[in-house]
PDB file of C-alpha atoms in Angstrom:
ATOM      1  CA  PHE A   1      95.823 134.120  49.428  1.00  0.00           C
ATOM      2  CA  THR A   2      97.919 131.341  51.091  1.00  0.00           C
ATOM      3  CA  SER A   3      98.012 130.561  54.336  1.00  0.00           C
ATOM      4  CA  THR A   4     101.357 131.105  56.764  1.00  0.00           C
ATOM      5  CA  ARG A   5      99.531 128.814  59.026  1.00  0.00           C
ATOM      6  CA  ASP A   6     100.702 125.246  57.873  1.00  0.00           C
ATOM      7  CA  GLN A   7     104.548 126.536  57.782  1.00  0.00           C
ATOM      8  CA  ASN A   8     104.988 127.460  60.942  1.00  0.00           C
ATOM      9  CA  LYS A   9     103.228 124.736  63.190  1.00  0.00           C
ATOM     10  CA  MET A  10     104.635 124.204  66.167  1.00  0.00           C
ATOM     11  CA  ARG A  11     106.950 120.894  66.582  1.00  0.00           C
ATOM     12  CA  LEU A  12     107.617 118.577  69.747  1.00  0.00           C
ATOM     13  CA  SER A  13     111.405 118.941  69.947  1.00  0.00           C
ATOM     14  CA  GLN A  14     113.616 115.695  70.983  1.00  0.00           C
ATOM     15  CA  VAL A  15     113.812 115.975  74.472  1.00  0.00           C
ATOM     16  CA  LEU A  16     109.896 116.568  74.773  1.00  0.00           C
ATOM     17  CA  ALA A  17     109.267 113.184  72.781  1.00  0.00           C
ATOM     18  CA  MET A  18     111.827 111.203  74.653  1.00  0.00           C
ATOM     19  CA  TRP A  19     110.325 108.741  77.194  1.00  0.00           C
ATOM     20  CA  PRO A  20     108.316 108.924  79.824  1.00  0.00           C
ATOM     21  CA  ARG A  21     105.946 110.620  78.140  1.00  0.00           C
ATOM     22  CA  LYS A  22     104.000 112.083  81.240  1.00  0.00           C
ATOM     23  CA  ARG A  23     106.407 113.499  83.643  1.00  0.00           C
ATOM     24  CA  PRO A  24     105.563 112.595  87.008  1.00  0.00           C
ATOM     25  CA  ASN A  25     104.102 115.455  89.377  1.00  0.00           C
ATOM     26  CA  GLY A  26     106.473 117.486  91.794  1.00  0.00           C
ATOM     27  CA  HIS A  27     109.612 116.563  92.524  1.00  0.00           C
ATOM     28  CA  ILE A  28     111.004 113.972  90.054  1.00  0.00           C
ATOM     29  CA  TRP A  29     113.391 112.577  92.379  1.00  0.00           C
ATOM     30  CA  SER A  30     111.956 112.338  95.892  1.00  0.00           C
ATOM     31  CA  GLY A  31     108.175 112.176  96.746  1.00  0.00           C
ATOM     32  CA  LYS A  32     105.196 109.998  96.389  1.00  0.00           C
ATOM     33  CA  HIS A  33     105.450 110.592  92.882  1.00  0.00           C
ATOM     34  CA  GLN A  34     108.524 109.735  91.600  1.00  0.00           C
ATOM     35  CA  MET A  35     110.811 108.485  88.893  1.00  0.00           C
ATOM     36  CA  VAL A  36     113.217 104.998  89.593  1.00  0.00           C
ATOM     37  CA  LEU A  37     116.542 105.298  88.609  1.00  0.00           C
ATOM     38  CA  LYS A  38     117.668 102.513  86.320  1.00  0.00           C
ATOM     39  CA  VAL A  39     119.541  99.391  88.127  1.00  0.00           C
ATOM     40  CA  LYS A  40     123.175  99.325  87.197  1.00  0.00           C
ATOM     41  CA  ASN A  41     126.084  97.234  87.660  1.00  0.00           C
ATOM     42  CA  LYS A  42     126.945  98.799  90.530  1.00  0.00           C
ATOM     43  CA  ASP A  43     123.731  99.003  92.342  1.00  0.00           C
ATOM     44  CA  VAL A  44     123.747  94.851  92.106  1.00  0.00           C
ATOM     45  CA  ALA A  45     127.542  95.121  93.142  1.00  0.00           C
ATOM     46  CA  ASN A  46     126.201  96.844  96.743  1.00  0.00           C
ATOM     47  CA  LEU A  47     123.223  94.969  96.903  1.00  0.00           C
ATOM     48  CA  GLU A  48     125.667  91.657  97.009  1.00  0.00           C
ATOM     49  CA  LYS A  49     127.893  93.321  99.384  1.00  0.00           C
ATOM     50  CA  ASP A  50     125.440  94.194 101.697  1.00  0.00           C
ATOM     51  CA  ILE A  51     124.061  90.710 101.800  1.00  0.00           C
ATOM     52  CA  LYS A  52     127.373  89.374 102.321  1.00  0.00           C
ATOM     53  CA  ILE A  53     127.124  91.521 105.562  1.00  0.00           C
ATOM     54  CA  GLU A  54     124.283  90.511 106.659  1.00  0.00           C
ATOM     55  CA  LYS A  55     124.795  86.727 106.177  1.00  0.00           C
ATOM     56  CA  ALA A  56     127.968  87.005 108.074  1.00  0.00           C
ATOM     57  CA  ASN A  57     125.758  89.167 110.574  1.00  0.00           C
ATOM     58  CA  MET A  58     123.087  85.890 111.244  1.00  0.00           C
ATOM     59  CA  HIS A  59     126.218  83.488 111.618  1.00  0.00           C
ATOM     60  CA  ILE A  60     127.326  85.429 114.540  1.00  0.00           C
ATOM     61  CA  CYS A  61     124.251  85.664 115.904  1.00  0.00           C
ATOM     62  CA  LEU A  62     123.427  81.999 115.550  1.00  0.00           C
ATOM     63  CA  ASN A  63     126.859  80.788 116.631  1.00  0.00           C
ATOM     64  CA  PRO A  64     127.353  82.729 119.404  1.00  0.00           C
ATOM     65  CA  TYR A  65     130.635  83.192 121.367  1.00  0.00           C
ATOM     66  CA  ILE A  66     129.548  81.827 124.759  1.00  0.00           C
ATOM     67  CA  THR A  67     126.097  79.584 125.541  1.00  0.00           C
ATOM     68  CA  PRO A  68     122.952  81.517 127.160  1.00  0.00           C
ATOM     69  CA  GLU A  69     123.911  79.278 130.198  1.00  0.00           C
ATOM     70  CA  GLN A  70     127.606  80.660 130.219  1.00  0.00           C
ATOM     71  CA  GLU A  71     126.343  84.233 129.834  1.00  0.00           C
ATOM     72  CA  ARG A  72     124.105  84.192 132.653  1.00  0.00           C
ATOM     73  CA  ILE A  73     126.611  83.388 135.233  1.00  0.00           C
ATOM     74  CA  ALA A  74     128.579  86.316 134.039  1.00  0.00           C
ATOM     75  CA  MET A  75     125.624  88.165 134.439  1.00  0.00           C
ATOM     76  CA  LYS A  76     125.320  87.101 137.893  1.00  0.00           C
ATOM     77  CA  THR A  77     128.939  87.915 138.635  1.00  0.00           C
ATOM     78  CA  ARG A  78     128.685  91.380 136.828  1.00  0.00           C
ATOM     79  CA  GLU A  79     125.543  92.695 138.679  1.00  0.00           C
ATOM     80  CA  GLY A  80     127.644  91.564 142.080  1.00  0.00           C
ATOM     81  CA  ALA A  81     130.941  93.008 141.111  1.00  0.00           C
ATOM     82  CA  GLY A  82     129.828  96.852 142.351  1.00  0.00           C
ATOM     83  CA  LEU A  83     129.108  99.536 140.037  1.00  0.00           C
ATOM     84  CA  ARG A  84     127.247  99.343 136.098  1.00  0.00           C
ATOM     85  CA  PRO A  85     129.706 100.707 133.925  1.00  0.00           C
ATOM     86  CA  ASP A  86     127.853 103.559 133.255  1.00  0.00           C
ATOM     87  CA  GLN A  87     127.504 104.539 136.737  1.00  0.00           C
ATOM     88  CA  LEU A  88     131.279 104.654 136.830  1.00  0.00           C
ATOM     89  CA  LEU A  89     131.697 106.375 133.938  1.00  0.00           C
ATOM     90  CA  PHE A  90     129.157 109.404 135.124  1.00  0.00           C
ATOM     91  CA  ARG A  91     131.265 109.333 138.601  1.00  0.00           C
ATOM     92  CA  MET A  92     134.337 109.402 136.614  1.00  0.00           C
ATOM     93  CA  ARG A  93     133.410 112.298 134.301  1.00  0.00           C
ATOM     94  CA  LYS A  94     131.848 114.568 137.366  1.00  0.00           C
ATOM     95  CA  ALA A  95     135.192 113.818 139.288  1.00  0.00           C
ATOM     96  CA  LYS A  96     136.980 115.098 136.098  1.00  0.00           C
ATOM     97  CA  ILE A  97     134.691 118.145 136.047  1.00  0.00           C
ATOM     98  CA  GLU A  98     134.835 119.171 139.623  1.00  0.00           C
ATOM     99  CA  ALA A  99     138.294 119.192 139.243  1.00  0.00           C
ATOM    100  CA  THR A 100     138.976 121.547 136.439  1.00  0.00           C
ATOM    101  CA  VAL A 101     136.009 123.493 135.232  1.00  0.00           C
ATOM    102  CA  MET A 102     134.117 123.687 138.469  1.00  0.00           C
ATOM    103  CA  ALA A 103     137.147 123.982 140.940  1.00  0.00           C
ATOM    104  CA  PRO A 104     136.978 126.453 143.327  1.00  0.00           C
ATOM    105  CA  THR A 105     138.523 129.917 142.567  1.00  0.00           C
ATOM    106  CA  PHE A 106     139.898 132.243 145.049  1.00  0.00           C
ATOM    107  CA  ALA A 107     140.120 135.932 144.814  1.00  0.00           C
ATOM    108  CA  GLU A 108     143.848 136.556 145.453  1.00  0.00           C
ATOM    109  CA  ASP A 109     144.141 134.362 142.136  1.00  0.00           C
ATOM    110  CA  ASN A 110     142.118 136.751 140.499  1.00  0.00           C
ATOM    111  CA  VAL A 111     143.811 140.321 141.286  1.00  0.00           C
ATOM    112  CA  LYS A 112     147.395 138.718 141.280  1.00  0.00           C
ATOM    113  CA  HIS A 113     148.192 140.084 138.244  1.00  0.00           C
ATOM    114  CA  LEU A 114     147.251 143.426 138.894  1.00  0.00           C
ATOM    115  CA  ALA A 115     150.121 143.657 141.519  1.00  0.00           C
ATOM    116  CA  HIS A 116     152.788 142.681 140.141  1.00  0.00           C
ATOM    117  CA  ASN A 117     154.780 145.747 140.010  1.00  0.00           C
ATOM    118  CA  VAL A 118     153.805 147.292 143.394  1.00  0.00           C
ATOM    119  CA  GLN A 119     156.590 147.470 145.329  1.00  0.00           C
ATOM    120  CA  TRP A 120     156.296 146.957 149.403  1.00  0.00           C
ATOM    121  CA  GLU A 121     158.920 148.336 151.531  1.00  0.00           C
TER     122      GLU A 121
END
């Protein structure tokens, strides 16, 4: 009697034998336990572009267009000028809404279309 058990052994496929041997728990691309993608040339180029933008922003912040002294003078003159820009914008929006959406309506405007074929005299 020969056993067929040795012939029918379960073998791992190439997919299961690939790295990583132990897969992370849960969804493999997000969450606490996740796999990290390989860094590619495109990723490095994007990072260099972001660094270049940050350098430009830092240059602008460190070399302002006006000095703090000039900015203080401008703020004092702006404060005495009247309404703040947000208050002015609010008043403009309110005036527009009151002139269009919240405008007064009259009963004769609502029934005018009913009397288009009525003859008087």
